[in-house]
């Protein structure tokens, strides 16, 4: 069965500490904290701030 690629359809703030992502397949479980997103971000700025977690 063909499944279209997952895409973000909306991003909602969760307080001042996180975001919740809504996907095109309808699911929206999970809260992603800014701290976690910075930790896993591969960009140069975030890497200097704390490195990339693998």
PDB file of N, CA and C in Angstrom:
ATOM      1  N   UNK A   1       0.823  -1.179   0.000  1.00  0.00           N
ATOM      2  CA  UNK A   1       0.000   0.000   0.000  1.00  0.00           C
ATOM      3  C   UNK A   1       0.868   1.243   0.000  1.00  0.00           C
ATOM      4  N   UNK A   2       0.475   2.206  -0.774  1.00  0.00           N
ATOM      5  CA  UNK A   2       1.216   3.470  -0.847  1.00  0.00           C
ATOM      6  C   UNK A   2       0.891   4.348   0.351  1.00  0.00           C
ATOM      7  N   UNK A   3       1.924   4.840   1.000  1.00  0.00           N
ATOM      8  CA  UNK A   3       1.758   5.800   2.092  1.00  0.00           C
ATOM      9  C   UNK A   3       2.524   7.054   1.715  1.00  0.00           C
ATOM     10  N   UNK A   4       1.844   8.196   1.682  1.00  0.00           N
ATOM     11  CA  UNK A   4       2.557   9.436   1.355  1.00  0.00           C
ATOM     12  C   UNK A   4       3.590   9.758   2.430  1.00  0.00           C
ATOM     13  N   UNK A   5       4.618  10.475   2.038  1.00  0.00           N
ATOM     14  CA  UNK A   5       5.675  10.864   2.980  1.00  0.00           C
ATOM     15  C   UNK A   5       5.083  11.704   4.104  1.00  0.00           C
ATOM     16  N   UNK A   6       5.615  11.506   5.297  1.00  0.00           N
ATOM     17  CA  UNK A   6       5.168  12.310   6.435  1.00  0.00           C
ATOM     18  C   UNK A   6       5.594  13.755   6.249  1.00  0.00           C
ATOM     19  N   UNK A   7       4.680  14.643   6.563  1.00  0.00           N
ATOM     20  CA  UNK A   7       4.963  16.074   6.505  1.00  0.00           C
ATOM     21  C   UNK A   7       4.315  16.743   7.698  1.00  0.00           C
ATOM     22  N   UNK A   8       4.945  17.783   8.169  1.00  0.00           N
ATOM     23  CA  UNK A   8       4.394  18.565   9.270  1.00  0.00           C
ATOM     24  C   UNK A   8       3.296  19.463   8.719  1.00  0.00           C
ATOM     25  N   UNK A   9       2.123  19.438   9.379  1.00  0.00           N
ATOM     26  CA  UNK A   9       1.032  20.316   8.959  1.00  0.00           C
ATOM     27  C   UNK A   9       0.812  21.467   9.936  1.00  0.00           C
ATOM     28  N   UNK A  10       1.276  21.297  11.183  1.00  0.00           N
ATOM     29  CA  UNK A  10       1.116  22.359  12.177  1.00  0.00           C
ATOM     30  C   UNK A  10       2.098  22.131  13.317  1.00  0.00           C
ATOM     31  N   UNK A  11       2.481  23.206  13.945  1.00  0.00           N
ATOM     32  CA  UNK A  11       3.329  23.162  15.136  1.00  0.00           C
ATOM     33  C   UNK A  11       2.660  24.046  16.170  1.00  0.00           C
ATOM     34  N   UNK A  12       2.426  23.478  17.362  1.00  0.00           N
ATOM     35  CA  UNK A  12       1.718  24.208  18.410  1.00  0.00           C
ATOM     36  C   UNK A  12       2.621  24.353  19.629  1.00  0.00           C
ATOM     37  N   UNK A  13       2.633  25.536  20.236  1.00  0.00           N
ATOM     38  CA  UNK A  13       3.438  25.710  21.444  1.00  0.00           C
ATOM     39  C   UNK A  13       2.831  24.940  22.609  1.00  0.00           C
ATOM     40  N   UNK A  14       3.703  24.442  23.465  1.00  0.00           N
ATOM     41  CA  UNK A  14       3.294  23.802  24.713  1.00  0.00           C
ATOM     42  C   UNK A  14       3.965  24.605  25.815  1.00  0.00           C
ATOM     43  N   UNK A  15       3.228  25.519  26.394  1.00  0.00           N
ATOM     44  CA  UNK A  15       3.817  26.426  27.372  1.00  0.00           C
ATOM     45  C   UNK A  15       4.962  27.194  26.743  1.00  0.00           C
ATOM     46  N   UNK A  16       5.978  27.455  27.548  1.00  0.00           N
ATOM     47  CA  UNK A  16       7.178  28.146  27.071  1.00  0.00           C
ATOM     48  C   UNK A  16       8.347  27.194  26.886  1.00  0.00           C
ATOM     49  N   UNK A  17       8.080  25.878  27.013  1.00  0.00           N
ATOM     50  CA  UNK A  17       9.195  24.940  27.064  1.00  0.00           C
ATOM     51  C   UNK A  17       9.226  23.909  25.943  1.00  0.00           C
ATOM     52  N   UNK A  18       8.185  23.840  25.103  1.00  0.00           N
ATOM     53  CA  UNK A  18       8.145  22.751  24.127  1.00  0.00           C
ATOM     54  C   UNK A  18       7.197  23.077  22.976  1.00  0.00           C
ATOM     55  N   UNK A  19       7.172  22.156  22.001  1.00  0.00           N
ATOM     56  CA  UNK A  19       6.215  22.234  20.900  1.00  0.00           C
ATOM     57  C   UNK A  19       5.584  20.860  20.703  1.00  0.00           C
ATOM     58  N   UNK A  20       4.422  20.866  20.093  1.00  0.00           N
ATOM     59  CA  UNK A  20       3.737  19.653  19.683  1.00  0.00           C
ATOM     60  C   UNK A  20       3.594  19.733  18.170  1.00  0.00           C
ATOM     61  N   UNK A  21       3.901  18.657  17.476  1.00  0.00           N
ATOM     62  CA  UNK A  21       3.870  18.643  16.014  1.00  0.00           C
ATOM     63  C   UNK A  21       2.666  17.836  15.535  1.00  0.00           C
ATOM     64  N   UNK A  22       1.934  18.394  14.583  1.00  0.00           N
ATOM     65  CA  UNK A  22       0.813  17.697  13.944  1.00  0.00           C
ATOM     66  C   UNK A  22       1.287  17.258  12.562  1.00  0.00           C
ATOM     67  N   UNK A  23       1.111  15.975  12.262  1.00  0.00           N
ATOM     68  CA  UNK A  23       1.585  15.393  11.008  1.00  0.00           C
ATOM     69  C   UNK A  23       0.428  15.173  10.045  1.00  0.00           C
ATOM     70  N   UNK A  24       0.737  15.068   8.755  1.00  0.00           N
ATOM     71  CA  UNK A  24      -0.295  14.918   7.733  1.00  0.00           C
ATOM     72  C   UNK A  24      -1.056  13.592   7.811  1.00  0.00           C
ATOM     73  N   UNK A  25      -0.562  12.635   8.586  1.00  0.00           N
ATOM     74  CA  UNK A  25      -1.314  11.387   8.750  1.00  0.00           C
ATOM     75  C   UNK A  25      -2.282  11.466   9.922  1.00  0.00           C
ATOM     76  N   UNK A  26      -2.339  12.647  10.567  1.00  0.00           N
ATOM     77  CA  UNK A  26      -3.312  12.873  11.631  1.00  0.00           C
ATOM     78  C   UNK A  26      -2.785  12.695  13.040  1.00  0.00           C
ATOM     79  N   UNK A  27      -1.613  12.100  13.215  1.00  0.00           N
ATOM     80  CA  UNK A  27      -1.152  11.919  14.593  1.00  0.00           C
ATOM     81  C   UNK A  27      -0.442  13.170  15.101  1.00  0.00           C
ATOM     82  N   UNK A  28      -0.520  13.338  16.405  1.00  0.00           N
ATOM     83  CA  UNK A  28       0.090  14.521  17.021  1.00  0.00           C
ATOM     84  C   UNK A  28       0.584  14.199  18.424  1.00  0.00           C
ATOM     85  N   UNK A  29       0.918  12.940  18.654  1.00  0.00           N
ATOM     86  CA  UNK A  29       1.426  12.572  19.967  1.00  0.00           C
ATOM     87  C   UNK A  29       2.870  13.028  20.101  1.00  0.00           C
ATOM     88  N   UNK A  30       3.252  13.335  21.295  1.00  0.00           N
ATOM     89  CA  UNK A  30       4.625  13.745  21.561  1.00  0.00           C
ATOM     90  C   UNK A  30       4.749  15.225  21.818  1.00  0.00           C
ATOM     91  N   UNK A  31       5.558  15.529  22.797  1.00  0.00           N
ATOM     92  CA  UNK A  31       5.910  16.909  23.123  1.00  0.00           C
ATOM     93  C   UNK A  31       7.422  16.979  23.030  1.00  0.00           C
ATOM     94  N   UNK A  32       7.906  17.928  22.259  1.00  0.00           N
ATOM     95  CA  UNK A  32       9.338  18.057  22.006  1.00  0.00           C
ATOM     96  C   UNK A  32       9.846  19.322  22.672  1.00  0.00           C
ATOM     97  N   UNK A  33      10.621  19.161  23.740  1.00  0.00           N
ATOM     98  CA  UNK A  33      11.120  20.326  24.481  1.00  0.00           C
ATOM     99  C   UNK A  33      12.192  21.043  23.677  1.00  0.00           C
ATOM    100  N   UNK A  34      12.292  22.357  23.906  1.00  0.00           N
ATOM    101  CA  UNK A  34      13.339  23.137  23.244  1.00  0.00           C
ATOM    102  C   UNK A  34      14.707  22.566  23.605  1.00  0.00           C
ATOM    103  N   UNK A  35      14.874  22.139  24.849  1.00  0.00           N
ATOM    104  CA  UNK A  35      16.153  21.570  25.289  1.00  0.00           C
ATOM    105  C   UNK A  35      16.496  20.321  24.471  1.00  0.00           C
ATOM    106  N   UNK A  36      15.535  19.440  24.296  1.00  0.00           N
ATOM    107  CA  UNK A  36      15.770  18.213  23.516  1.00  0.00           C
ATOM    108  C   UNK A  36      16.086  18.547  22.058  1.00  0.00           C
ATOM    109  N   UNK A  37      15.318  19.454  21.467  1.00  0.00           N
ATOM    110  CA  UNK A  37      15.535  19.813  20.066  1.00  0.00           C
ATOM    111  C   UNK A  37      16.913  20.434  19.861  1.00  0.00           C
ATOM    112  N   UNK A  38      17.351  21.264  20.797  1.00  0.00           N
ATOM    113  CA  UNK A  38      18.704  21.841  20.699  1.00  0.00           C
ATOM    114  C   UNK A  38      19.768  20.756  20.803  1.00  0.00           C
ATOM    115  N   UNK A  39      19.524  19.782  21.700  1.00  0.00           N
ATOM    116  CA  UNK A  39      20.497  18.703  21.914  1.00  0.00           C
ATOM    117  C   UNK A  39      20.689  17.859  20.659  1.00  0.00           C
ATOM    118  N   UNK A  40      19.630  17.638  19.892  1.00  0.00           N
ATOM    119  CA  UNK A  40      19.741  16.770  18.714  1.00  0.00           C
ATOM    120  C   UNK A  40      19.968  17.543  17.417  1.00  0.00           C
ATOM    121  N   UNK A  41      19.955  18.860  17.487  1.00  0.00           N
ATOM    122  CA  UNK A  41      20.125  19.687  16.290  1.00  0.00           C
ATOM    123  C   UNK A  41      21.576  19.635  15.802  1.00  0.00           C
ATOM    124  N   UNK A  42      21.789  19.357  14.506  1.00  0.00           N
ATOM    125  CA  UNK A  42      23.147  19.269  13.979  1.00  0.00           C
ATOM    126  C   UNK A  42      23.745  20.601  13.531  1.00  0.00           C
ATOM    127  N   UNK A  43      23.000  21.713  13.645  1.00  0.00           N
ATOM    128  CA  UNK A  43      23.534  22.981  13.140  1.00  0.00           C
ATOM    129  C   UNK A  43      24.716  23.458  13.989  1.00  0.00           C
ATOM    130  N   UNK A  44      25.519  24.296  13.398  1.00  0.00           N
ATOM    131  CA  UNK A  44      26.736  24.780  14.049  1.00  0.00           C
ATOM    132  C   UNK A  44      26.438  25.521  15.355  1.00  0.00           C
ATOM    133  N   UNK A  45      25.433  26.387  15.339  1.00  0.00           N
ATOM    134  CA  UNK A  45      25.103  27.167  16.536  1.00  0.00           C
ATOM    135  C   UNK A  45      24.698  26.266  17.700  1.00  0.00           C
ATOM    136  N   UNK A  46      23.836  25.300  17.450  1.00  0.00           N
ATOM    137  CA  UNK A  46      23.395  24.392  18.509  1.00  0.00           C
ATOM    138  C   UNK A  46      24.524  23.472  18.957  1.00  0.00           C
ATOM    139  N   UNK A  47      25.360  23.058  18.027  1.00  0.00           N
ATOM    140  CA  UNK A  47      26.489  22.198  18.374  1.00  0.00           C
ATOM    141  C   UNK A  47      27.436  22.898  19.338  1.00  0.00           C
ATOM    142  N   UNK A  48      27.669  24.186  19.116  1.00  0.00           N
ATOM    143  CA  UNK A  48      28.529  24.954  20.032  1.00  0.00           C
ATOM    144  C   UNK A  48      27.883  25.076  21.405  1.00  0.00           C
ATOM    145  N   UNK A  49      26.565  25.112  21.446  1.00  0.00           N
ATOM    146  CA  UNK A  49      25.857  25.299  22.706  1.00  0.00           C
ATOM    147  C   UNK A  49      25.761  24.021  23.527  1.00  0.00           C
ATOM    148  N   UNK A  50      26.019  22.873  22.949  1.00  0.00           N
ATOM    149  CA  UNK A  50      25.911  21.666  23.742  1.00  0.00           C
ATOM    150  C   UNK A  50      26.152  20.380  22.999  1.00  0.00           C
ATOM    151  N   UNK A  51      26.397  20.466  21.730  1.00  0.00           N
ATOM    152  CA  UNK A  51      26.706  19.260  20.973  1.00  0.00           C
ATOM    153  C   UNK A  51      25.478  18.527  20.485  1.00  0.00           C
ATOM    154  N   UNK A  52      25.727  17.584  19.626  1.00  0.00           N
ATOM    155  CA  UNK A  52      24.673  16.774  19.041  1.00  0.00           C
ATOM    156  C   UNK A  52      24.644  15.441  19.758  1.00  0.00           C
ATOM    157  N   UNK A  53      23.468  15.017  20.164  1.00  0.00           N
ATOM    158  CA  UNK A  53      23.287  13.738  20.830  1.00  0.00           C
ATOM    159  C   UNK A  53      22.946  12.693  19.784  1.00  0.00           C
ATOM    160  N   UNK A  54      23.682  11.625  19.739  1.00  0.00           N
ATOM    161  CA  UNK A  54      23.393  10.554  18.772  1.00  0.00           C
ATOM    162  C   UNK A  54      23.040   9.293  19.504  1.00  0.00           C
TER     163      UNK A  54
END
